Amino acid sequence: MPIGEDKPLKESVSRDGQASQRKGSMERIVEMPNDAEESEGTSGEAPEESMRSIADRTSQALKAQMPFVSEENELIYLEALTATSPQSSLEISSGKSEETEKSGGVGKVFGESSGQGPQEPPELAHQIPNDTADPPSVRKSSIRVYENGNIPDEEKDEQVEEEEPSSSIKPTPQESLVYFTKEDDLFREKSEEEKIYPLNLAWCYGWNSSLPIYNMRDEDQRVVLYACSHTIVLFDAIKNSQHHLQGHSNVITCICVSENRRWIATADKGPRCLVIIWDGFSGIPVHTIFDSCPDENGIKAMAMTKDAKFLVTIDDATFQKVCIWRWTVDTETPACSVTLEPDMGVHEYIIFNPVNHRELVSNSKSHLVYYEWDEANDILGFSVPVLTEKTFNKIVGKFSQSIFHFATRRILTATSEGKLVVWDLHPPPRSYTSLEVLHIKACKLVHLQKDALTVLTSVDKYFVTGDVRGHIRFYDSKLSLVNWYSQFKLSPIVMLSFSKNPLFPMGDKSGFPSDCTLPGNPFIVRNFIIGTSDARVYHLTTDGTKLEEVLIEPKEAIHAITCHPYKPLIAIGSVCGLLKMWNYRKKLYVVSRIFEDGLGVQSLTFNSEGFLLGAGFTEGTVYIMDAVSLKNETPEPFKYSRGNVTLISFSHDSQFLATADVNFTVAVYKVMVKNGEKVWEYLARLHSHHKKIQSLLFGVQLDSHEPRLLSLGKDRLLIEYDLLNSTKDHLEVLDIHRTDQEAIPKCMVWYPPITRESFLLICNSVYKVKLFNSTTKMCRKTLIGPTYGSPIEQVLVLPEKATNDSRQRYLAFINKDKVGLQILPVDGNPHKTAAIICHPNGVSSVTVSYDGTYVFTAGGDDHTVLQWEINLGALEAAVYLGGKDLTPFYGLLDGGREGEFYKELEDYFYYSQLRSQGIDTMETRKVSTNIPLSELPFIMRAIGFYPSEEQIDDMLNEIKFSEYVDTGKLVDSITLPDFVKVYINHRPPFGQTMSDIRNSFKVLGYLNKDGEMAVRREDFLELLLTKGEHMTEEELSDCFSTLFGLNPEGWKSEPATLDYKGSGICLEEELPEEITAEIFTADILGLPIPEDI
């Protein structure tokens, strides 16, 4: 049996799940899984004698590089390699360097499959360096296989020590959990010590039904594996428990598993895309391929060999690349690869030949590609057979999946016309010493049925198909129908996954159906999992034909989630019309309702008492339902919106319900008393905004406890409505306030009562968090918010029950793809916030549990909802480690506390003290730690921050009124520490880049003859004089005089000390006729052109 030439995988996995790979010669110890028959029959008997005989034959075979003499001997060897007896282990020693092995040495663990029979994958284990003594806890091996099969003379007489029972062996911190972990250990509950992050994934609702779902275990545990956004979920349906494999930062696009279900391979698509191979027993990532797609195209399809030693991937580029990876070897490059032309279609499916891993087949909708791998030379050749409708003079249809025939040299491909294309492979298998011209052609078109075939696979001695009508059929090697399941009325089949263990009838009481052959023999087939296009998963027990539901999840986007105000219930609504209620503490489904076609749930909310559930739908309908039964509370739903109802909210007293739709309209519904009964009626609606409504919020009047309603739009308008004075069909507006000058507001929430002043918290598009007085709408404070790649999209205040201290409160927020926590009060300290990727393709909604224990995120188009457990202790620990007082803020300055920037800031600060007292004064100087507020704008501009006049007013008001609520006095000066905080919170979080300036010129300018965006000189001056915070002509002349260096040195260092007239400058002579972004930056402002970040 030929042996590969690559280096064994060097892997050491510690207790915390972190894997490290080291180069050098290492020994490998492989776990022997339990073999019940052997352990029972050889109780107390040492296996050295039998294992030595196998070792002798193994070394001879390796030395000769030939297959075993008999199939029986090979099976015995394979059984020894994969047996689960705790009394034996395998050790392979290698002393060759990487270069020696690549040039021709024999160092691959176990060798590579010869394709002559089933071979189980190697068990990855802890490796010990050759130059390190074996720790006492590591057992001596019963087998030592040396390179080329040669046993050193000095070790021929070495006695192999008797092994310790595996039950007495415990892993040390240096040993691999992959070696010691058993299959049943995966679903143990995490301890509090293991929950080390502020947010820990607790549960996944929904699954990506476009990806496969696998039947991992089917005995005492019914475990299925599927993808949920960027997480792999192992779900035990009997124990109702989940284990999550987290490591991807993009949505997972591919999954495959080894035949023995031990190894799991996952891949994603996006920036820094990864291919990860996991140990299915411990959940540990044992190998990661970082550079599988340098262009970030992601993986479209992949598969493992039967022995799990090799992995094949197809990327999602225009020119698709097929790569074969030796993932058990310490390498970052594929063993071989080949590129497919775009005219072959997009290949979405690939598979190895189960009996010969050197043969592969993949298919697109229109083409099939057959591959042969010359393993000795690492060359991957391929052949693309021609098949058109003229080949058989029949319609072929689009290809779905292909498999190798298990009895002949043929390939079968299922089509959308219910047919099987039979491809003939010839000549017979070669010696693989060289790649000749590959021959494959379509030899037959078999019409199986009228309905499209969506799944084609094989199990034991049968071919299995699934179709669009939900039927499953079994065929023998001659494609004769043996049995079928058509009575379940399922949706189109997208996946069939069989149990890894075959079934055997137990006596005469078995319930297997009879097949459709003349003898009518019992149809015995493994239990299997069925995945359908409507996101449902079923388990079929073939002994008795018992179909059970495993998962029933939404098949379309999820945008609507909301938590009950005092019970552990969450309502999840999908665009497909499915509304489900879950008990998130027990992870149990409670009740559901499916709305008629065309009604997709877009928004949800409970009232404060928890007995009503309001729902807004995609076509404008509003339902008010009983929160327990989900039955309508109104005779007919309301239909006053003409588009998608994006926001819905109840007032605190449940007397009002407000909605906002995509047409920028706010609608209000009110409880009326008619005939002694309370009924809901439509009140009024108003087209109050001219851009998207971002937030809709009810509040309470401070003096009367009456409800108040506010809406915040993308048009930067904060509008409050007068509910008390609104009448039928007339919604009264109380006031309108503009929140930002340039930034776009994203969301708002009531600031918790941890201050004496009542605030509205508004987050905007430039990563700022603003506090507005809830009555006057004055901006009282501007602070830098969390900066995790995108601005905050939604924010919620955690309930007070989350902490025993009523003064200590927290925020939960989401941005484009992350969920995070923020400690209040917000002050710009970066250590008071933490975030984690939750939905890489976008988060659509967020809600928190009534007790502040969990935060839930909906992923929109990824069809999932994730439940995150909150660990406030970890967040507080980060704040403690970040330092006190100004220490966290100094870290945000260039160079920190000891850097040049801070020293320059000190110089400006003290110079401002001199300037405020008069540069040339002869009076005694008053030394203090403060400067007047009037100096603040000048220092800001001197250190490179150029705020607008409105921003300056916000800064001054923030400082002036900082103590007014407590003391009733205004502040007229500022200290250096306070100045540092104001500067950090108000400055742009990422500075200014040339892209920002170029974008401005794209809006204002035109395309000149050089292909650059430019503004004419006259237009440029007019914009400065008439638009925005326009300047006067004198201010404009003074400004340009300074920029062009026309003013005398020291001009206006003290106000009104010089009588120089800047208005005498002729701007037409100084400014060019055309002004581009580069001219404006370098020639006018005199700044170096910065590199974009």
JSON list of N, CA and C in Angstrom, two decimals, residues 551-583:
[
{"chain": "A", "resi": 551, "resn": "LEU", "atom": "N", "xyz": [-36.81, 19.58, 13.64]},
{"chain": "A", "resi": 551, "resn": "LEU", "atom": "CA", "xyz": [-36.78, 21.04, 13.60]},
{"chain": "A", "resi": 551, "resn": "LEU", "atom": "C", "xyz": [-37.87, 21.54, 12.67]},
{"chain": "A", "resi": 552, "resn": "ILE", "atom": "N", "xyz": [-38.58, 22.57, 13.11]},
{"chain": "A", "resi": 552, "resn": "ILE", "atom": "CA", "xyz": [-39.53, 23.29, 12.26]},
{"chain": "A", "resi": 552, "resn": "ILE", "atom": "C", "xyz": [-39.21, 24.76, 12.42]},
{"chain": "A", "resi": 553, "resn": "GLU", "atom": "N", "xyz": [-38.54, 25.32, 11.44]},
{"chain": "A", "resi": 553, "resn": "GLU", "atom": "CA", "xyz": [-38.01, 26.67, 11.56]},
{"chain": "A", "resi": 553, "resn": "GLU", "atom": "C", "xyz": [-38.47, 27.54, 10.39]},
{"chain": "A", "resi": 554, "resn": "PRO", "atom": "N", "xyz": [-38.35, 28.85, 10.50]},
{"chain": "A", "resi": 554, "resn": "PRO", "atom": "CA", "xyz": [-38.76, 29.74, 9.41]},
{"chain": "A", "resi": 554, "resn": "PRO", "atom": "C", "xyz": [-37.90, 29.50, 8.16]},
{"chain": "A", "resi": 555, "resn": "LYS", "atom": "N", "xyz": [-38.54, 29.57, 7.02]},
{"chain": "A", "resi": 555, "resn": "LYS", "atom": "CA", "xyz": [-37.83, 29.34, 5.76]},
{"chain": "A", "resi": 555, "resn": "LYS", "atom": "C", "xyz": [-37.45, 30.65, 5.07]},
{"chain": "A", "resi": 556, "resn": "GLU", "atom": "N", "xyz": [-37.87, 31.78, 5.66]},
{"chain": "A", "resi": 556, "resn": "GLU", "atom": "CA", "xyz": [-37.51, 33.08, 5.09]},
{"chain": "A", "resi": 556, "resn": "GLU", "atom": "C", "xyz": [-36.95, 33.98, 6.18]},
{"chain": "A", "resi": 557, "resn": "ALA", "atom": "N", "xyz": [-36.67, 35.21, 5.80]},
{"chain": "A", "resi": 557, "resn": "ALA", "atom": "CA", "xyz": [-35.97, 36.14, 6.69]},
{"chain": "A", "resi": 557, "resn": "ALA", "atom": "C", "xyz": [-36.73, 36.38, 7.99]},
{"chain": "A", "resi": 558, "resn": "ILE", "atom": "N", "xyz": [-35.96, 36.62, 9.06]},
{"chain": "A", "resi": 558, "resn": "ILE", "atom": "CA", "xyz": [-36.51, 36.93, 10.38]},
{"chain": "A", "resi": 558, "resn": "ILE", "atom": "C", "xyz": [-36.09, 38.35, 10.75]},
{"chain": "A", "resi": 559, "resn": "HIS", "atom": "N", "xyz": [-37.09, 39.23, 10.88]},
{"chain": "A", "resi": 559, "resn": "HIS", "atom": "CA", "xyz": [-36.82, 40.62, 11.27]},
{"chain": "A", "resi": 559, "resn": "HIS", "atom": "C", "xyz": [-37.49, 40.99, 12.59]},
{"chain": "A", "resi": 560, "resn": "ALA", "atom": "N", "xyz": [-38.44, 40.19, 13.06]},
{"chain": "A", "resi": 560, "resn": "ALA", "atom": "CA", "xyz": [-39.27, 40.57, 14.20]},
{"chain": "A", "resi": 560, "resn": "ALA", "atom": "C", "xyz": [-39.02, 39.65, 15.38]},
{"chain": "A", "resi": 561, "resn": "ILE", "atom": "N", "xyz": [-38.53, 40.21, 16.48]},
{"chain": "A", "resi": 561, "resn": "ILE", "atom": "CA", "xyz": [-38.39, 39.46, 17.73]},
{"chain": "A", "resi": 561, "resn": "ILE", "atom": "C", "xyz": [-38.74, 40.40, 18.88]},
{"chain": "A", "resi": 562, "resn": "THR", "atom": "N", "xyz": [-39.33, 39.85, 19.94]},
{"chain": "A", "resi": 562, "resn": "THR", "atom": "CA", "xyz": [-39.63, 40.64, 21.13]},
{"chain": "A", "resi": 562, "resn": "THR", "atom": "C", "xyz": [-39.78, 39.71, 22.32]},
{"chain": "A", "resi": 563, "resn": "CYS", "atom": "N", "xyz": [-39.39, 40.17, 23.49]},
{"chain": "A", "resi": 563, "resn": "CYS", "atom": "CA", "xyz": [-39.44, 39.38, 24.72]},
{"chain": "A", "resi": 563, "resn": "CYS", "atom": "C", "xyz": [-40.62, 39.81, 25.58]},
{"chain": "A", "resi": 564, "resn": "HIS", "atom": "N", "xyz": [-41.21, 38.84, 26.29]},
{"chain": "A", "resi": 564, "resn": "HIS", "atom": "CA", "xyz": [-42.31, 39.10, 27.21]},
{"chain": "A", "resi": 564, "resn": "HIS", "atom": "C", "xyz": [-41.81, 39.95, 28.39]},
{"chain": "A", "resi": 565, "resn": "PRO", "atom": "N", "xyz": [-42.64, 40.88, 28.90]},
{"chain": "A", "resi": 565, "resn": "PRO", "atom": "CA", "xyz": [-42.16, 41.79, 29.95]},
{"chain": "A", "resi": 565, "resn": "PRO", "atom": "C", "xyz": [-41.91, 41.14, 31.31]},
{"chain": "A", "resi": 566, "resn": "TYR", "atom": "N", "xyz": [-42.46, 39.95, 31.59]},
{"chain": "A", "resi": 566, "resn": "TYR", "atom": "CA", "xyz": [-42.20, 39.35, 32.89]},
{"chain": "A", "resi": 566, "resn": "TYR", "atom": "C", "xyz": [-42.17, 37.82, 32.86]},
{"chain": "A", "resi": 567, "resn": "LYS", "atom": "N", "xyz": [-42.19, 37.21, 31.68]},
{"chain": "A", "resi": 567, "resn": "LYS", "atom": "CA", "xyz": [-42.09, 35.76, 31.55]},
{"chain": "A", "resi": 567, "resn": "LYS", "atom": "C", "xyz": [-40.93, 35.41, 30.61]},
{"chain": "A", "resi": 568, "resn": "PRO", "atom": "N", "xyz": [-40.34, 34.21, 30.75]},
{"chain": "A", "resi": 568, "resn": "PRO", "atom": "CA", "xyz": [-39.23, 33.83, 29.87]},
{"chain": "A", "resi": 568, "resn": "PRO", "atom": "C", "xyz": [-39.73, 33.37, 28.49]},
{"chain": "A", "resi": 569, "resn": "LEU", "atom": "N", "xyz": [-40.39, 34.27, 27.78]},
{"chain": "A", "resi": 569, "resn": "LEU", "atom": "CA", "xyz": [-40.95, 33.97, 26.47]},
{"chain": "A", "resi": 569, "resn": "LEU", "atom": "C", "xyz": [-40.40, 34.94, 25.44]},
{"chain": "A", "resi": 570, "resn": "ILE", "atom": "N", "xyz": [-40.15, 34.42, 24.25]},
{"chain": "A", "resi": 570, "resn": "ILE", "atom": "CA", "xyz": [-39.75, 35.27, 23.13]},
{"chain": "A", "resi": 570, "resn": "ILE", "atom": "C", "xyz": [-40.61, 34.91, 21.93]},
{"chain": "A", "resi": 571, "resn": "ALA", "atom": "N", "xyz": [-41.10, 35.94, 21.26]},
{"chain": "A", "resi": 571, "resn": "ALA", "atom": "CA", "xyz": [-41.88, 35.77, 20.04]},
{"chain": "A", "resi": 571, "resn": "ALA", "atom": "C", "xyz": [-40.98, 36.06, 18.86]},
{"chain": "A", "resi": 572, "resn": "ILE", "atom": "N", "xyz": [-41.01, 35.16, 17.87]},
{"chain": "A", "resi": 572, "resn": "ILE", "atom": "CA", "xyz": [-40.16, 35.28, 16.67]},
{"chain": "A", "resi": 572, "resn": "ILE", "atom": "C", "xyz": [-41.07, 35.23, 15.46]},
{"chain": "A", "resi": 573, "resn": "GLY", "atom": "N", "xyz": [-41.01, 36.26, 14.64]},
{"chain": "A", "resi": 573, "resn": "GLY", "atom": "CA", "xyz": [-41.83, 36.33, 13.43]},
{"chain": "A", "resi": 573, "resn": "GLY", "atom": "C", "xyz": [-40.99, 36.34, 12.18]},
{"chain": "A", "resi": 574, "resn": "SER", "atom": "N", "xyz": [-41.45, 35.63, 11.15]},
{"chain": "A", "resi": 574, "resn": "SER", "atom": "CA", "xyz": [-40.70, 35.51, 9.91]},
{"chain": "A", "resi": 574, "resn": "SER", "atom": "C", "xyz": [-41.50, 36.09, 8.74]},
{"chain": "A", "resi": 575, "resn": "VAL", "atom": "N", "xyz": [-40.78, 36.44, 7.70]},
{"chain": "A", "resi": 575, "resn": "VAL", "atom": "CA", "xyz": [-41.41, 36.96, 6.49]},
{"chain": "A", "resi": 575, "resn": "VAL", "atom": "C", "xyz": [-42.28, 35.89, 5.83]},
{"chain": "A", "resi": 576, "resn": "CYS", "atom": "N", "xyz": [-42.04, 34.61, 6.11]},
{"chain": "A", "resi": 576, "resn": "CYS", "atom": "CA", "xyz": [-42.86, 33.54, 5.54]},
{"chain": "A", "resi": 576, "resn": "CYS", "atom": "C", "xyz": [-44.23, 33.43, 6.21]},
{"chain": "A", "resi": 577, "resn": "GLY", "atom": "N", "xyz": [-44.49, 34.24, 7.26]},
{"chain": "A", "resi": 577, "resn": "GLY", "atom": "CA", "xyz": [-45.78, 34.22, 7.94]},
{"chain": "A", "resi": 577, "resn": "GLY", "atom": "C", "xyz": [-45.83, 33.34, 9.16]},
{"chain": "A", "resi": 578, "resn": "LEU", "atom": "N", "xyz": [-44.71, 32.78, 9.58]},
{"chain": "A", "resi": 578, "resn": "LEU", "atom": "CA", "xyz": [-44.66, 31.92, 10.76]},
{"chain": "A", "resi": 578, "resn": "LEU", "atom": "C", "xyz": [-44.33, 32.76, 11.99]},
{"chain": "A", "resi": 579, "resn": "LEU", "atom": "N", "xyz": [-45.21, 32.67, 13.00]},
{"chain": "A", "resi": 579, "resn": "LEU", "atom": "CA", "xyz": [-45.00, 33.34, 14.29]},
{"chain": "A", "resi": 579, "resn": "LEU", "atom": "C", "xyz": [-44.90, 32.27, 15.36]},
{"chain": "A", "resi": 580, "resn": "LYS", "atom": "N", "xyz": [-43.76, 32.21, 16.05]},
{"chain": "A", "resi": 580, "resn": "LYS", "atom": "CA", "xyz": [-43.53, 31.18, 17.05]},
{"chain": "A", "resi": 580, "resn": "LYS", "atom": "C", "xyz": [-43.20, 31.82, 18.39]},
{"chain": "A", "resi": 581, "resn": "MET", "atom": "N", "xyz": [-43.69, 31.18, 19.44]},
{"chain": "A", "resi": 581, "resn": "MET", "atom": "CA", "xyz": [-43.37, 31.59, 20.81]},
{"chain": "A", "resi": 581, "resn": "MET", "atom": "C", "xyz": [-42.53, 30.49, 21.45]},
{"chain": "A", "resi": 582, "resn": "TRP", "atom": "N", "xyz": [-41.42, 30.91, 22.05]},
{"chain": "A", "resi": 582, "resn": "TRP", "atom": "CA", "xyz": [-40.49, 29.98, 22.70]},
{"chain": "A", "resi": 582, "resn": "TRP", "atom": "C", "xyz": [-40.33, 30.33, 24.17]},
{"chain": "A", "resi": 583, "resn": "ASN", "atom": "N", "xyz": [-40.17, 29.29, 24.99]},
{"chain": "A", "resi": 583, "resn": "ASN", "atom": "CA", "xyz": [-39.70, 29.49, 26.35]},
{"chain": "A", "resi": 583, "resn": "ASN", "atom": "C", "xyz": [-38.18, 29.43, 26.29]}
]
